mmCIF file of C-alpha atoms and ligand atoms in Angstrom:
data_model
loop_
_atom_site.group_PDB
_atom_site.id
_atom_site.type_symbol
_atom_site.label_atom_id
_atom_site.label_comp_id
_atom_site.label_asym_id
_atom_site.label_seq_id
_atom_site.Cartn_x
_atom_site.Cartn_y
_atom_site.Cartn_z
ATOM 1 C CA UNK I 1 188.914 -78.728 -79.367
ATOM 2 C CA UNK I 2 191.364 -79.366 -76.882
ATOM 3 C CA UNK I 3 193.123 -76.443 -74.289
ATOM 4 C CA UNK I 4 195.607 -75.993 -71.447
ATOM 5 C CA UNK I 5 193.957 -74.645 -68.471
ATOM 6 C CA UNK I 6 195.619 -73.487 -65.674
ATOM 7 C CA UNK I 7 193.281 -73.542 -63.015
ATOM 8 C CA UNK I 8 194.699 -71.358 -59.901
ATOM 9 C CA UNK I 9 197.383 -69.007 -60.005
ATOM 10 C CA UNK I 10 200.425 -70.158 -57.580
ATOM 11 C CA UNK I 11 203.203 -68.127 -56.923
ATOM 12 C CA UNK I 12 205.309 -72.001 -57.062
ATOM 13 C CA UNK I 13 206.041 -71.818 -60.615
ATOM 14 C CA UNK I 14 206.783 -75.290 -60.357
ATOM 15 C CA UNK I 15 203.424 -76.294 -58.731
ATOM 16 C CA UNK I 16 201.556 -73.976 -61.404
ATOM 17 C CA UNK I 17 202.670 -75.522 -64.188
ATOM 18 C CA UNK I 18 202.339 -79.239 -62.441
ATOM 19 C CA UNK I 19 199.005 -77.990 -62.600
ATOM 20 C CA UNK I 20 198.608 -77.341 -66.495
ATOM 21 C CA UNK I 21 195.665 -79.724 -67.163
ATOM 22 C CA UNK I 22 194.039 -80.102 -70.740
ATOM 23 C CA UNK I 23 190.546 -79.738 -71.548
ATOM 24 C CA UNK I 24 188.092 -80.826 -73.804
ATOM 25 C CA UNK I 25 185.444 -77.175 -74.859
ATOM 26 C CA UNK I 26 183.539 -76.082 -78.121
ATOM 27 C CA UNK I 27 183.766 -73.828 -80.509
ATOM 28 C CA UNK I 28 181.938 -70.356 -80.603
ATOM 29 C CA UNK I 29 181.866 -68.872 -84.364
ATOM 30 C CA UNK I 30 183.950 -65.382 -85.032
ATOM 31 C CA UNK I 31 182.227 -61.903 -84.909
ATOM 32 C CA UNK I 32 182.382 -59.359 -86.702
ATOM 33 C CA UNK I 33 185.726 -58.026 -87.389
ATOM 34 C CA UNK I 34 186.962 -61.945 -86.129
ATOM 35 C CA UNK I 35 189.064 -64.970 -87.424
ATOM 36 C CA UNK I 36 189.257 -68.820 -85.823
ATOM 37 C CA UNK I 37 192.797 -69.397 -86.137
ATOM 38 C CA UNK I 38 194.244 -73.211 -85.837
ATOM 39 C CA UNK I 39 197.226 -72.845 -83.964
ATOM 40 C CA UNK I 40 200.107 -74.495 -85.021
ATOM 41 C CA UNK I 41 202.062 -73.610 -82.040
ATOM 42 C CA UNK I 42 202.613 -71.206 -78.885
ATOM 43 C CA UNK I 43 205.816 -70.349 -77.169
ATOM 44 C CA UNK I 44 206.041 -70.391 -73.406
ATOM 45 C CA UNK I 45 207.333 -66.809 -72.787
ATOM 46 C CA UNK I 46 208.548 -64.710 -69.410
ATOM 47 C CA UNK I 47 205.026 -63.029 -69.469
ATOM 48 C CA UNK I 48 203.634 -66.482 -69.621
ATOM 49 C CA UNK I 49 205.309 -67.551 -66.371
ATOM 50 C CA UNK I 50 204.333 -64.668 -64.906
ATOM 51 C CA UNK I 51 201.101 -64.788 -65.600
ATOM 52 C CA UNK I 52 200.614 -68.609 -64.112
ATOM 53 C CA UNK I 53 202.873 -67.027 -60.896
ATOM 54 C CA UNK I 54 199.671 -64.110 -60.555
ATOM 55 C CA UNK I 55 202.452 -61.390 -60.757
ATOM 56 C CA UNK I 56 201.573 -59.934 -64.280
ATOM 57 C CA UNK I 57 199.944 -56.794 -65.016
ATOM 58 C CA UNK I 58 196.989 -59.376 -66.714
ATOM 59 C CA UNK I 59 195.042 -60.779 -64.241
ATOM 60 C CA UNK I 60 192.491 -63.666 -65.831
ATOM 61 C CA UNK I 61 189.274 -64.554 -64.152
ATOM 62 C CA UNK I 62 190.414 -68.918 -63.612
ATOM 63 C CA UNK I 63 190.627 -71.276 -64.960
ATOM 64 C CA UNK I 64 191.981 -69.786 -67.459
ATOM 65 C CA UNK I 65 193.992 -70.337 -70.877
ATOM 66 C CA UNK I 66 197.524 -68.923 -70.586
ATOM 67 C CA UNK I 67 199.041 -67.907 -73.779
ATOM 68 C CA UNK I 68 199.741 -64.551 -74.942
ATOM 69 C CA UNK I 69 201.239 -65.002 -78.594
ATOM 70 C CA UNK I 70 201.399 -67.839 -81.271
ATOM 71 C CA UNK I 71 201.027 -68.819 -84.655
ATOM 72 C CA UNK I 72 198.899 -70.222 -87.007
ATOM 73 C CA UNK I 73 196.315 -70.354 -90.325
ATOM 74 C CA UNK I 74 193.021 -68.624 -90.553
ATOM 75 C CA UNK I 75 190.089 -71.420 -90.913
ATOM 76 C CA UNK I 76 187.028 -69.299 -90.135
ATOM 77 C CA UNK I 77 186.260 -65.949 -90.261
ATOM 78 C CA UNK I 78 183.344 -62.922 -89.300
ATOM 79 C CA UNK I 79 182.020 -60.094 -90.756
ATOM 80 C CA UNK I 80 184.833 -57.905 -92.317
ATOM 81 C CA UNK I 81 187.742 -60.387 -92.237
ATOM 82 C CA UNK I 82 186.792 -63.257 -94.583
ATOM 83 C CA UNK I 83 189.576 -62.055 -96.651
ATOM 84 C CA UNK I 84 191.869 -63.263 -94.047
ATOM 85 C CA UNK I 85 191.263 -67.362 -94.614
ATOM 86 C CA UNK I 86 193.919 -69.659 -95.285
ATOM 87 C CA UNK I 87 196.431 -66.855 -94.383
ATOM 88 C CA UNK I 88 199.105 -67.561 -92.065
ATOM 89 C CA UNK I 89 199.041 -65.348 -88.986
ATOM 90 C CA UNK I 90 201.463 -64.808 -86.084
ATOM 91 C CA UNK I 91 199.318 -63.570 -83.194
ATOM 92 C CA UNK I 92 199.288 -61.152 -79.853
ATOM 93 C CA UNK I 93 195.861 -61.919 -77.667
ATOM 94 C CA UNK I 94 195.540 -60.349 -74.272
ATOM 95 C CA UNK I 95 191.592 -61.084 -73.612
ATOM 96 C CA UNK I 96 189.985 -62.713 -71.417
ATOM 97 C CA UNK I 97 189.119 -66.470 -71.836
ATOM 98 C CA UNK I 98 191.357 -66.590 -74.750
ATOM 99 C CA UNK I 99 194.670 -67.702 -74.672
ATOM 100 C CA UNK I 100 197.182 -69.102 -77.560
ATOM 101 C CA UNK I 101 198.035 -72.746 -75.638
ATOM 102 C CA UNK I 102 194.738 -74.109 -77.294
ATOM 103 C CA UNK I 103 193.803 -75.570 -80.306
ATOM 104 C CA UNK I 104 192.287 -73.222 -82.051
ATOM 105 C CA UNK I 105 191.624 -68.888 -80.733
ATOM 106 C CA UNK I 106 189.304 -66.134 -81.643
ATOM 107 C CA UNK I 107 191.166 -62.941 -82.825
ATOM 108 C CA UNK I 108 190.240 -59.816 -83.858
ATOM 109 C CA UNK I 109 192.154 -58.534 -87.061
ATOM 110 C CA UNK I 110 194.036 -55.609 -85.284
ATOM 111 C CA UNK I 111 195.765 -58.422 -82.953
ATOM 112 C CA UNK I 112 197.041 -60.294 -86.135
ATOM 113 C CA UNK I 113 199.983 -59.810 -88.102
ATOM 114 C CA UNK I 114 199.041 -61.408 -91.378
ATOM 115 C CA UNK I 115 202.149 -63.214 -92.784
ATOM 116 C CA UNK I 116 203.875 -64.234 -96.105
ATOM 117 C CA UNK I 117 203.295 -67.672 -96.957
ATOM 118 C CA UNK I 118 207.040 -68.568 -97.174
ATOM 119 C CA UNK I 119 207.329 -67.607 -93.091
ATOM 120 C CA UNK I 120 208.178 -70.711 -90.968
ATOM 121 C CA UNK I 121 205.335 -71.280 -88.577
ATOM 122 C CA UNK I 122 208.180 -72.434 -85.535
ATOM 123 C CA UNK I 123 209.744 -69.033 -85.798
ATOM 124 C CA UNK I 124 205.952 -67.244 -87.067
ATOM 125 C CA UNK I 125 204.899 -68.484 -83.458
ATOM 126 C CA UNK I 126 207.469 -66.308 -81.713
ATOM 127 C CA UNK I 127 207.163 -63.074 -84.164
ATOM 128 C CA UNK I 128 204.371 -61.374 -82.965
ATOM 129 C CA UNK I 129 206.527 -60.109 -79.154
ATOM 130 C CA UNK I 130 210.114 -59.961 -79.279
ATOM 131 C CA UNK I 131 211.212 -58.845 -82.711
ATOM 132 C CA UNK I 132 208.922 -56.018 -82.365
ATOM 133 C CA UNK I 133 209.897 -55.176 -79.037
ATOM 134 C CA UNK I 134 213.417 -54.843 -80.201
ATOM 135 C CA UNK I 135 212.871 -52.959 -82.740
ATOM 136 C CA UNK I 136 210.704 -50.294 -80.194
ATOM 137 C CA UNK I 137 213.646 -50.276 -77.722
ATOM 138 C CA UNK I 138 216.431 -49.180 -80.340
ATOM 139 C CA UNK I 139 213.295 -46.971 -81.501
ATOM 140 C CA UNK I 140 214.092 -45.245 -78.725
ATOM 141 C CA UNK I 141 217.836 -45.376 -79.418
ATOM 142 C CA UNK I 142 217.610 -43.531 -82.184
ATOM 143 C CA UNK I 143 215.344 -41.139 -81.398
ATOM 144 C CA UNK I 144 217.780 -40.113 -78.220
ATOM 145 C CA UNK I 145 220.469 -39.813 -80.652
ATOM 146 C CA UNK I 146 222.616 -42.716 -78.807
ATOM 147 C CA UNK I 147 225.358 -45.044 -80.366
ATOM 148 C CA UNK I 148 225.897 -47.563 -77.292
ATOM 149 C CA UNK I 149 223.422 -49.351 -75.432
ATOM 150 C CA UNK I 150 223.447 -51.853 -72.132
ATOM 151 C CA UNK I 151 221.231 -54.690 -71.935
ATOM 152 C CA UNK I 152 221.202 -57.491 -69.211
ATOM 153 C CA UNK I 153 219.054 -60.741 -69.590
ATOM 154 C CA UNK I 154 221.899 -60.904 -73.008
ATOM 155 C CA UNK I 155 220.861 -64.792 -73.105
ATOM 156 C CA UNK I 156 217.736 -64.264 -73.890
ATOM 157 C CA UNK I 157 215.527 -63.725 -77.329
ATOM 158 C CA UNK I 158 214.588 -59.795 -76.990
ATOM 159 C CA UNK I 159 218.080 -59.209 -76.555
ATOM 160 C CA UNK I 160 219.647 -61.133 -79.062
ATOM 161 C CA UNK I 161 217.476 -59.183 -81.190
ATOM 162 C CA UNK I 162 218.479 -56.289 -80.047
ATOM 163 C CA UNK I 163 221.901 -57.039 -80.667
ATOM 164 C CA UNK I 164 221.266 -57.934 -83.972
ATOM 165 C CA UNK I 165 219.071 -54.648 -84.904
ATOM 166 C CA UNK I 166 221.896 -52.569 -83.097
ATOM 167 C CA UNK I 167 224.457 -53.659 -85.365
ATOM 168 C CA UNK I 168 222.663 -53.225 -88.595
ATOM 169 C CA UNK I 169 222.440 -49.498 -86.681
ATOM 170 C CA UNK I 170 225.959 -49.180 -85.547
ATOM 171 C CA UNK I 171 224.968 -49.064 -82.500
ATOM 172 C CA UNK I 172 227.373 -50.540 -79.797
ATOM 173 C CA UNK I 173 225.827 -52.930 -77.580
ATOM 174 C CA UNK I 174 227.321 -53.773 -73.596
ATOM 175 C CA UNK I 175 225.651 -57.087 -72.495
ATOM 176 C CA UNK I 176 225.153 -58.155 -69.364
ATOM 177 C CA UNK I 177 224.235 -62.046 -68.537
ATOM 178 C CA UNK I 178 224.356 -63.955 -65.138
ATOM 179 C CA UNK I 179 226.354 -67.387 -66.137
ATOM 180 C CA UNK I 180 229.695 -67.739 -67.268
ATOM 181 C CA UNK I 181 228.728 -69.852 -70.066
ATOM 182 C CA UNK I 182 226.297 -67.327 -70.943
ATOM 183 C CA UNK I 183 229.263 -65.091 -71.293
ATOM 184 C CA UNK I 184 231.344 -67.595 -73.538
ATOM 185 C CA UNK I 185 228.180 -68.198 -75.631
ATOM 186 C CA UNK I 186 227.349 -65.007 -76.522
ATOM 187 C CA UNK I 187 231.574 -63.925 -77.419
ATOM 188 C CA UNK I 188 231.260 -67.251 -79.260
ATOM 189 C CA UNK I 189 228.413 -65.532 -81.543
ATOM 190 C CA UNK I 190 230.336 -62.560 -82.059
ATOM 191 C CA UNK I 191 229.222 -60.279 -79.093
ATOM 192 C CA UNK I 192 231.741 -57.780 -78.400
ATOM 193 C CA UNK I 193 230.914 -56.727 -74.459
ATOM 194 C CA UNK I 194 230.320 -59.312 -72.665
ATOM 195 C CA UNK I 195 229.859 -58.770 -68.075
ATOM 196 C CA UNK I 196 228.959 -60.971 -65.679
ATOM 197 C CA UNK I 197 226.725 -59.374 -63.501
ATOM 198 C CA UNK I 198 228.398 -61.741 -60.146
ATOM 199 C CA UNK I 199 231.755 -60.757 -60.960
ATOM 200 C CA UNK I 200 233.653 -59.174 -58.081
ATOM 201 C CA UNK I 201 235.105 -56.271 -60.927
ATOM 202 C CA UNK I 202 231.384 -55.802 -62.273
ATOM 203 C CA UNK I 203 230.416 -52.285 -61.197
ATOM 204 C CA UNK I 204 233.631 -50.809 -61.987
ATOM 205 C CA UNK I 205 233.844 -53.081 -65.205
ATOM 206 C CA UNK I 206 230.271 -51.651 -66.333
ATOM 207 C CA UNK I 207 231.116 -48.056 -65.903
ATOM 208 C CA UNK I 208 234.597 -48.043 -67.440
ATOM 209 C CA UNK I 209 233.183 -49.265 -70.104
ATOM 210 C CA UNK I 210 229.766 -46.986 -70.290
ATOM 211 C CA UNK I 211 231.818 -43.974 -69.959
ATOM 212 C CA UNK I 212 234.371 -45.523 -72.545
ATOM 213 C CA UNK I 213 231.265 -46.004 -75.046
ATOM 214 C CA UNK I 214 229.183 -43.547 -73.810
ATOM 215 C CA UNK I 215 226.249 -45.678 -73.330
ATOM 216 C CA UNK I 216 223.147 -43.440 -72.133
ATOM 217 C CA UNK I 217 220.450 -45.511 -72.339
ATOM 218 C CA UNK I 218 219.479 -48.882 -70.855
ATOM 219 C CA UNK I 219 217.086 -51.609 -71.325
ATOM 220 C CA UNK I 220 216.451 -53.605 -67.926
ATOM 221 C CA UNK I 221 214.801 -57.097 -68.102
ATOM 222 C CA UNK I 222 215.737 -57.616 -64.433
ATOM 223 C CA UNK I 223 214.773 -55.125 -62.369
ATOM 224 C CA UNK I 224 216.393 -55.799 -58.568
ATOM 225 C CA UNK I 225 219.503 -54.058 -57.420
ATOM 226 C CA UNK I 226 221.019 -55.244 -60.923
ATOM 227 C CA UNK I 227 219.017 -52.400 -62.685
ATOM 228 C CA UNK I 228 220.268 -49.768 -59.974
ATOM 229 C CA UNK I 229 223.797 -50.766 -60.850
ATOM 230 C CA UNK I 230 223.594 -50.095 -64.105
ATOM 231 C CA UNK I 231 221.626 -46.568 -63.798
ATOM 232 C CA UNK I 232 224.093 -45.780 -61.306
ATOM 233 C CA UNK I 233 227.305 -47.065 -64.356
ATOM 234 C CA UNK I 234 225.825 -44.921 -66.942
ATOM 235 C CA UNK I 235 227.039 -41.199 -67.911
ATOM 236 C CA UNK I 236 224.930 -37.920 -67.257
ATOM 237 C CA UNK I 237 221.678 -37.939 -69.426
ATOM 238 C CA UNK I 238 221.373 -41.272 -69.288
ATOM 239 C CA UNK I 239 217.720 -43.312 -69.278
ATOM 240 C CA UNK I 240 216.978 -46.416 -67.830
ATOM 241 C CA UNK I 241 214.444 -48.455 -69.954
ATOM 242 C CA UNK I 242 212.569 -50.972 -67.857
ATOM 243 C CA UNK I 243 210.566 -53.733 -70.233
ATOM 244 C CA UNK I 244 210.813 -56.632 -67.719
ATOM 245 C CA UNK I 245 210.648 -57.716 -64.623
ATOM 246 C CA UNK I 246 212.387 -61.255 -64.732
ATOM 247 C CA UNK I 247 213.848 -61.201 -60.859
ATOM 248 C CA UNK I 248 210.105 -59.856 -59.421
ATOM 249 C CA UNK I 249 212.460 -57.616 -57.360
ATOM 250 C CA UNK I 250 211.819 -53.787 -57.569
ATOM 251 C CA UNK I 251 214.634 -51.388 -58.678
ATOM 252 C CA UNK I 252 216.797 -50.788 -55.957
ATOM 253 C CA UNK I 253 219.821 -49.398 -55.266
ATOM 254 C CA UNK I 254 219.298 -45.923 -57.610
ATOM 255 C CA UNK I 255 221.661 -42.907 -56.751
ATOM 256 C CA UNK I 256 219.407 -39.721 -56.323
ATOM 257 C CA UNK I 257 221.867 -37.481 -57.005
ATOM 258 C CA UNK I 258 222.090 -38.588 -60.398
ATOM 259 C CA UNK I 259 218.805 -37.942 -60.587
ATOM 260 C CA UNK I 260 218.662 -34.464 -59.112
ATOM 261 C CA UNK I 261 221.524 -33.368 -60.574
ATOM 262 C CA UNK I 262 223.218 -35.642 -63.684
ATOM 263 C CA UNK I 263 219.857 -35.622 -65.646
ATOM 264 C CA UNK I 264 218.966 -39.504 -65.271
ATOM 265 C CA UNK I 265 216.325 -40.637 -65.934
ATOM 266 C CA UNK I 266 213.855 -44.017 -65.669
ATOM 267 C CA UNK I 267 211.083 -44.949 -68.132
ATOM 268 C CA UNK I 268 209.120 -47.935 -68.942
ATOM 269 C CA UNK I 269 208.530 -49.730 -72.201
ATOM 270 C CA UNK I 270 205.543 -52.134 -72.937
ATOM 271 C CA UNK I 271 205.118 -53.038 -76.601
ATOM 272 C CA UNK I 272 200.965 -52.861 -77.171
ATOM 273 C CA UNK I 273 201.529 -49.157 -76.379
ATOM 274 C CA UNK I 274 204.463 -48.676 -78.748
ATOM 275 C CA UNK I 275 202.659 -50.051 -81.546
ATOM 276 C CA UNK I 276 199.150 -48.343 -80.304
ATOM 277 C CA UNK I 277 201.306 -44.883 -80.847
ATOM 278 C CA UNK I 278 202.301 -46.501 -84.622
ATOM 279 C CA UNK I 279 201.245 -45.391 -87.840
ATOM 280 C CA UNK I 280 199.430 -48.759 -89.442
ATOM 281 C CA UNK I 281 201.032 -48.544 -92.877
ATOM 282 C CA UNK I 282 204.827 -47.573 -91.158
ATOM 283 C CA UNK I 283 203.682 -50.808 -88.479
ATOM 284 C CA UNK I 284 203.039 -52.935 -91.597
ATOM 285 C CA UNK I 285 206.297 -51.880 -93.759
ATOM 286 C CA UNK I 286 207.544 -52.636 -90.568
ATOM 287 C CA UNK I 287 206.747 -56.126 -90.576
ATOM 288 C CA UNK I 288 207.021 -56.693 -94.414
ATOM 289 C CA UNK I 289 210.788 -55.806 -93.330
ATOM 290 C CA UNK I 290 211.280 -57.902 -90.617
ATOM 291 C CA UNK I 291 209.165 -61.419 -92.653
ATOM 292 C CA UNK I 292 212.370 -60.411 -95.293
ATOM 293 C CA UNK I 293 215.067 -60.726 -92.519
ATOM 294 C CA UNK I 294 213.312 -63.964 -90.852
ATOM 295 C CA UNK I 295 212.633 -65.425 -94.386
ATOM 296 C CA UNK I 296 216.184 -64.956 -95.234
ATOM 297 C CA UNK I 297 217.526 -66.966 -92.135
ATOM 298 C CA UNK I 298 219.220 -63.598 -91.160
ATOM 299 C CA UNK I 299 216.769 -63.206 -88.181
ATOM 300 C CA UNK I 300 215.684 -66.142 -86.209
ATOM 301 C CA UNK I 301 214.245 -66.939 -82.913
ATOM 302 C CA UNK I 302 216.252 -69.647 -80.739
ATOM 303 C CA UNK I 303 214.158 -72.667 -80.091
ATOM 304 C CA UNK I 304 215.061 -75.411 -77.913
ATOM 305 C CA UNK I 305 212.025 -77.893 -78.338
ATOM 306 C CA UNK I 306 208.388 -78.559 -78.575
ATOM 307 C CA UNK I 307 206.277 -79.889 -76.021
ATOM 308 C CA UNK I 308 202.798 -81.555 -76.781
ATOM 309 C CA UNK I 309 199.787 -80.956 -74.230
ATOM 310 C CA UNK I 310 199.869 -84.510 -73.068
ATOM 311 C CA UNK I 311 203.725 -83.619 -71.741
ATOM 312 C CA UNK I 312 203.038 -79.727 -71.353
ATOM 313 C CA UNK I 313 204.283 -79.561 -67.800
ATOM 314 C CA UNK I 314 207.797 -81.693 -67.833
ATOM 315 C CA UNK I 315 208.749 -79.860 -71.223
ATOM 316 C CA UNK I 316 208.166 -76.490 -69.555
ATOM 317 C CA UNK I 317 209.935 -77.126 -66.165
ATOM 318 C CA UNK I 318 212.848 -78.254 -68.368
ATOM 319 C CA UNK I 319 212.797 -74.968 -70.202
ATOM 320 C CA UNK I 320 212.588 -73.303 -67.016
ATOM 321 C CA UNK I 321 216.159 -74.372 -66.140
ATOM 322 C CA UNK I 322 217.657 -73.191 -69.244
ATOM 323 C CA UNK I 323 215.979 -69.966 -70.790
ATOM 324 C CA UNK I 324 218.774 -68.745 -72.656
ATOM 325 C CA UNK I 325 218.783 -72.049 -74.564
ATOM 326 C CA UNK I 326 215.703 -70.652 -76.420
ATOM 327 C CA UNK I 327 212.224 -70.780 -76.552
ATOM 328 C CA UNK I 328 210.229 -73.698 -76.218
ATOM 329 C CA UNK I 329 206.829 -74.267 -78.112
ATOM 330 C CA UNK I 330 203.588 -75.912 -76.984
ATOM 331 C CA UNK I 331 201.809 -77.828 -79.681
ATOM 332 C CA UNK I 332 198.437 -79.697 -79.783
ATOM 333 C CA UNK I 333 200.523 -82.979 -80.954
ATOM 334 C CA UNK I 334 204.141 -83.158 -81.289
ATOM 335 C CA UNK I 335 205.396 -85.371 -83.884
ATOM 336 C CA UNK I 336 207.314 -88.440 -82.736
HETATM 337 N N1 NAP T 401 207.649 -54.790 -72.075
HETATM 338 C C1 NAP T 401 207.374 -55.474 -73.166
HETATM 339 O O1 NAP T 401 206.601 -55.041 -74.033
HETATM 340 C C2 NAP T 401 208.041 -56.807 -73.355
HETATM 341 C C3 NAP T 401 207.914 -57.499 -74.562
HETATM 342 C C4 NAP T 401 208.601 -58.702 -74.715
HETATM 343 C C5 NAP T 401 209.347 -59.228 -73.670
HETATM 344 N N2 NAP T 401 209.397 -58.535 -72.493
HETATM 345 C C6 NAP T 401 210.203 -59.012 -71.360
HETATM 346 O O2 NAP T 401 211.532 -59.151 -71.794
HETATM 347 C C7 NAP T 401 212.197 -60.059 -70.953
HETATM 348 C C8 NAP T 401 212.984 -61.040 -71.812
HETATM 349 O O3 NAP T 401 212.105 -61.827 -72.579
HETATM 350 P P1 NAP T 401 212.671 -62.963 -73.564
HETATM 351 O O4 NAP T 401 211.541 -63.524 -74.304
HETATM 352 O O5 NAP T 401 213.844 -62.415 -74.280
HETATM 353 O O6 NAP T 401 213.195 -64.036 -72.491
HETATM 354 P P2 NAP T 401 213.924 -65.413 -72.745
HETATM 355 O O7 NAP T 401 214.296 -65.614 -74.153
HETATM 356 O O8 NAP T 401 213.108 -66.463 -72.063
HETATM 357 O O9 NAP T 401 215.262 -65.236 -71.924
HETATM 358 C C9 NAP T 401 215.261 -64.800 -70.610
HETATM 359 C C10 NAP T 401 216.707 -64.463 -70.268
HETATM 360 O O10 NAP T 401 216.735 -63.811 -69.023
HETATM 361 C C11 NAP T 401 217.666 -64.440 -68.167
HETATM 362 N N3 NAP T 401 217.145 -64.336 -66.814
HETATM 363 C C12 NAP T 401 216.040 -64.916 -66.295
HETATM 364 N N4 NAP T 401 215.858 -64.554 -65.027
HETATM 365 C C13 NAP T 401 216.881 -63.709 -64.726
HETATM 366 C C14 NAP T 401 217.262 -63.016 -63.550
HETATM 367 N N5 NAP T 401 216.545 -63.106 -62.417
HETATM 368 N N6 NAP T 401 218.381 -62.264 -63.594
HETATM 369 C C15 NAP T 401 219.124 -62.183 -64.708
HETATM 370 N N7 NAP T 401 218.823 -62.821 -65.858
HETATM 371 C C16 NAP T 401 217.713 -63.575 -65.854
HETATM 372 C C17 NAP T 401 217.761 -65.875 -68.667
HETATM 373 O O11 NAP T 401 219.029 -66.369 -68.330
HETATM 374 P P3 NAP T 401 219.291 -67.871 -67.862
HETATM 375 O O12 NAP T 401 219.513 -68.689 -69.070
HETATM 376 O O13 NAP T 401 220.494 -67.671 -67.033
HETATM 377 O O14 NAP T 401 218.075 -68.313 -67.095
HETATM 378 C C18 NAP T 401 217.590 -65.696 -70.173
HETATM 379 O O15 NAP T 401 218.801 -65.397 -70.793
HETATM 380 C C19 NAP T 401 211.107 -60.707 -70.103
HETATM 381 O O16 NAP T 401 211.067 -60.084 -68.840
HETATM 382 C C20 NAP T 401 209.850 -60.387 -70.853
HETATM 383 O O17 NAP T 401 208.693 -60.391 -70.040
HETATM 384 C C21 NAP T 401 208.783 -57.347 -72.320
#
C-alpha cells in the first residue's frame, strides 16, 4: 500500500509540505480489538499543518504519516471487531506510525465512529473533528446558561458549525473573520454579526455589541492579541474558550482586572477529552443525530477539492491560501 510521509518537521509550511513524499510499505494484520480500514479519503486540517510545522501538542517519531481523521470501509478486522466489516467508518487516530493520508490504517474500535450506509464518504471524511467539536463548545454554552456567543476564525468549518448548532439553540452568534470578503460571505449565508477583526472601529464595535447581546463566553481559534481583545469586549462573568491556536501567537493583551475583579475567566477545549468525559450511549445518540442532519443535506462540511498523492503538495499549498474556501481532501487516486 501506498502512504504520504513527511519526513522532517519544518517550521516552512511551505517547504514541509514540498516535502510530502509517497511511499511504498506492507501491511501488518489488526489485533485484537482492531479494524484495517481502506481509506477513501483524508482532509488536510489546521492540526494537520501544525503537526508538519512541529508546533502541535503530537509530536511523531519521523518519518512519519500525518493524518489525524478520515474516512473509509472496514476490510479486515481482529479479535472482537469482526462485526465491524464492510461498515463505513469516519475515523480520529492520534498514534504513532499511523496516520489517515495512507491507503489503508489500523484502528482500534473506540477511535471509530461506525456510520450509516447512506453517509457520503467526502463529508464522512471530515465528521469525525469538527461537528463534534461544535457541538462540545455550545456544550458548554448551555451548560453556562448563555444565549450569545463570539467566535473568530467565522470562515472556517468548526465555526460554521457552530453557527449552525447555535441557531437550532437560539443562541446568538457574533463572528469575527479577518477578510472583507469573508465578511460579505458569511452575511451572504445569513450570518447576522459579522466584524472584521482589522477594522479601525473593531474593539469598540465588538463590545457594543457583546454588552448589547450579552455574550459571556468565547471560543478563540486564534489566539494572539486577537483573543485578548475579545476577553477584554466581553461582560463580567465572561469565559474565554481557547480550542485553537491558528496565529501560533500566545494570548496577549488580557486585562487583569477583569480577572481579579469582573469574574473572567480562560479555559481550554480539546475534543478527545470532551468525548473521554461522555457517556458512550449519549456519544452514540449523539452521532445517530448528527448522520440525520448530514444525511439530510442540512449539515455539510465545505469542500473545495481533492488532491491525489501524486499532486499532494501543489493541492495543499493551494488550500493553504484559501482556508475558508473549505476543506480539501487527500485521496490515494483522484478521478480525472
Ligand atoms: N481543540 C479541539 O479539539 C479542536 C478540534 C477541531 C478543530 N480545532 C481547531 O479549530 C480551528 C479551526 O479549525 P477548522 O477546521 O474550522 O479550520 P478551517 O476550516 O481550515 O478554517 C480556518 C479558518 O481560520 C481562519 N484563519 C486562519 N489563520 C488565521 C489567523 N491567523 N487569524 C485569523 N483567522 C485565521 C481562516 O481564514 P482565511 O480564509 O482568511 O485563511 C479560515 O476561515 C483550528 O485551529 C483547529 O486546530 C480544535
Amino acid at each position: 500500500m501506498n502512504k504520504i510521509v513527511l519526513p522532517a518537521y519544518n517550521k516552512n509550511i511551505i517547504r514541509a509540505l514540498r516535502s510530502l513524499r509517497v511511499e511504498g510499505c506492507s501491511l501488518r494484520k489488526p489485533g485484537i480489538d482492531e479494524v484495517l480500514i481502506k481509506v477513501h479519503a483524508a482532509p488536510c486540517n489546521p492540526s494537520d499543518i501544525a503537526f508538519m510545522m512541529g508546533g502541535y501538542n503530537i509530536i511523531k517519531e519521523v518519518p512519519t504519516v500525518p493524518g489525524f481523521e478520515g474516512s473509509g470501509i472496514v476490510v479486515e478486522a481482529g479479535e472482537g471487531a469482526e462485526d465491524l466489516i464492510d461498515r463505513k467508518v469516519s475515523f480520529f487516530i492520534q498514534e504513532e506510525n499511523c496516520g489517515s493520508w495512507s491507503e489503508y490504517v489500523i484502528s482500534n474500535r473506540k477511535k471509530l465512529v461506525v456510520l450509516d450506509d447512506k453517509m457520503n464518504m467526502d463529508q464522512a471524511a471530515c465528521f469525525a473533528i469538527n461537528p463534534f467539536t461544535a457541538r462540545g463548545l455550545l456544550d458548554i454554552a448551555l451548560l453556562r446558561d448563555n444565549h450569545a456567543v463570539i467566535q473568530n476564525a467565522a470562515g472556517g468549518q468548526v465555526a460554521a458549525f457552530v453557527r449552525q448548532m447555535a441557531g437550532d439553540m437560539g443562541i446568538d452568534v457574533i463572528d469575527i473573520v479577518r477578510k472583507q470578503k469573508t465578511v460579505e460571505r458569511l452575511k451572504n449565508e445569513g450570518a447576522r454579526y459579522v466584524l472584521l477583526e482589522n477594522d479601525p472601529l473593531f474593539e469598540q464595535n465588538l463590545k457594543k455589541l457583546a454588552h448589547k447581546l450579552d455574550a459571556r463566553l468565547a471560543f478563540d481559534a486564534v489566539g494572539g492579541p486577537l483573543a485578548g481583545q475579545i476577553f477584554n469586549a466581553m461582560p463580567f462573568d465572561a469565559e474565554l474558550v481557547s480550542y485553537g491556536g491558528l496565529s501560533t501567537k500566545h494570548i496577549s493583551g488580557i486585562d487583569s482586572m477583569d480577572l481579579i475583579f469582573h469574574n473572567k475567566i480562560i479555559s481550554g477545549f480539546n475534543l478527545p477529552e470532551w468525548r473521554e468525559q461522555m457517556d458512550d450511549d449519549f456519544f452514540e445518540q449523539v452521532s445517530v443525530d448528527m448522520q440525520h442532519l448530514f444525511i439530510s443535506g442540512k449539515y455539510q462540511t465545505k469542500i473545495q477539492g481533492s488532491v491525489g498523492f501524486d499532486n499532494i503538495s501543489d493541492g495543499l499549498i493551494q488550500c493553504l491560501r484559501n482556508l475558508s474556501k473549505g476543506k480539501m481532501l487527500i485521496k490515494a487516486k483522484v478521478a480525472e
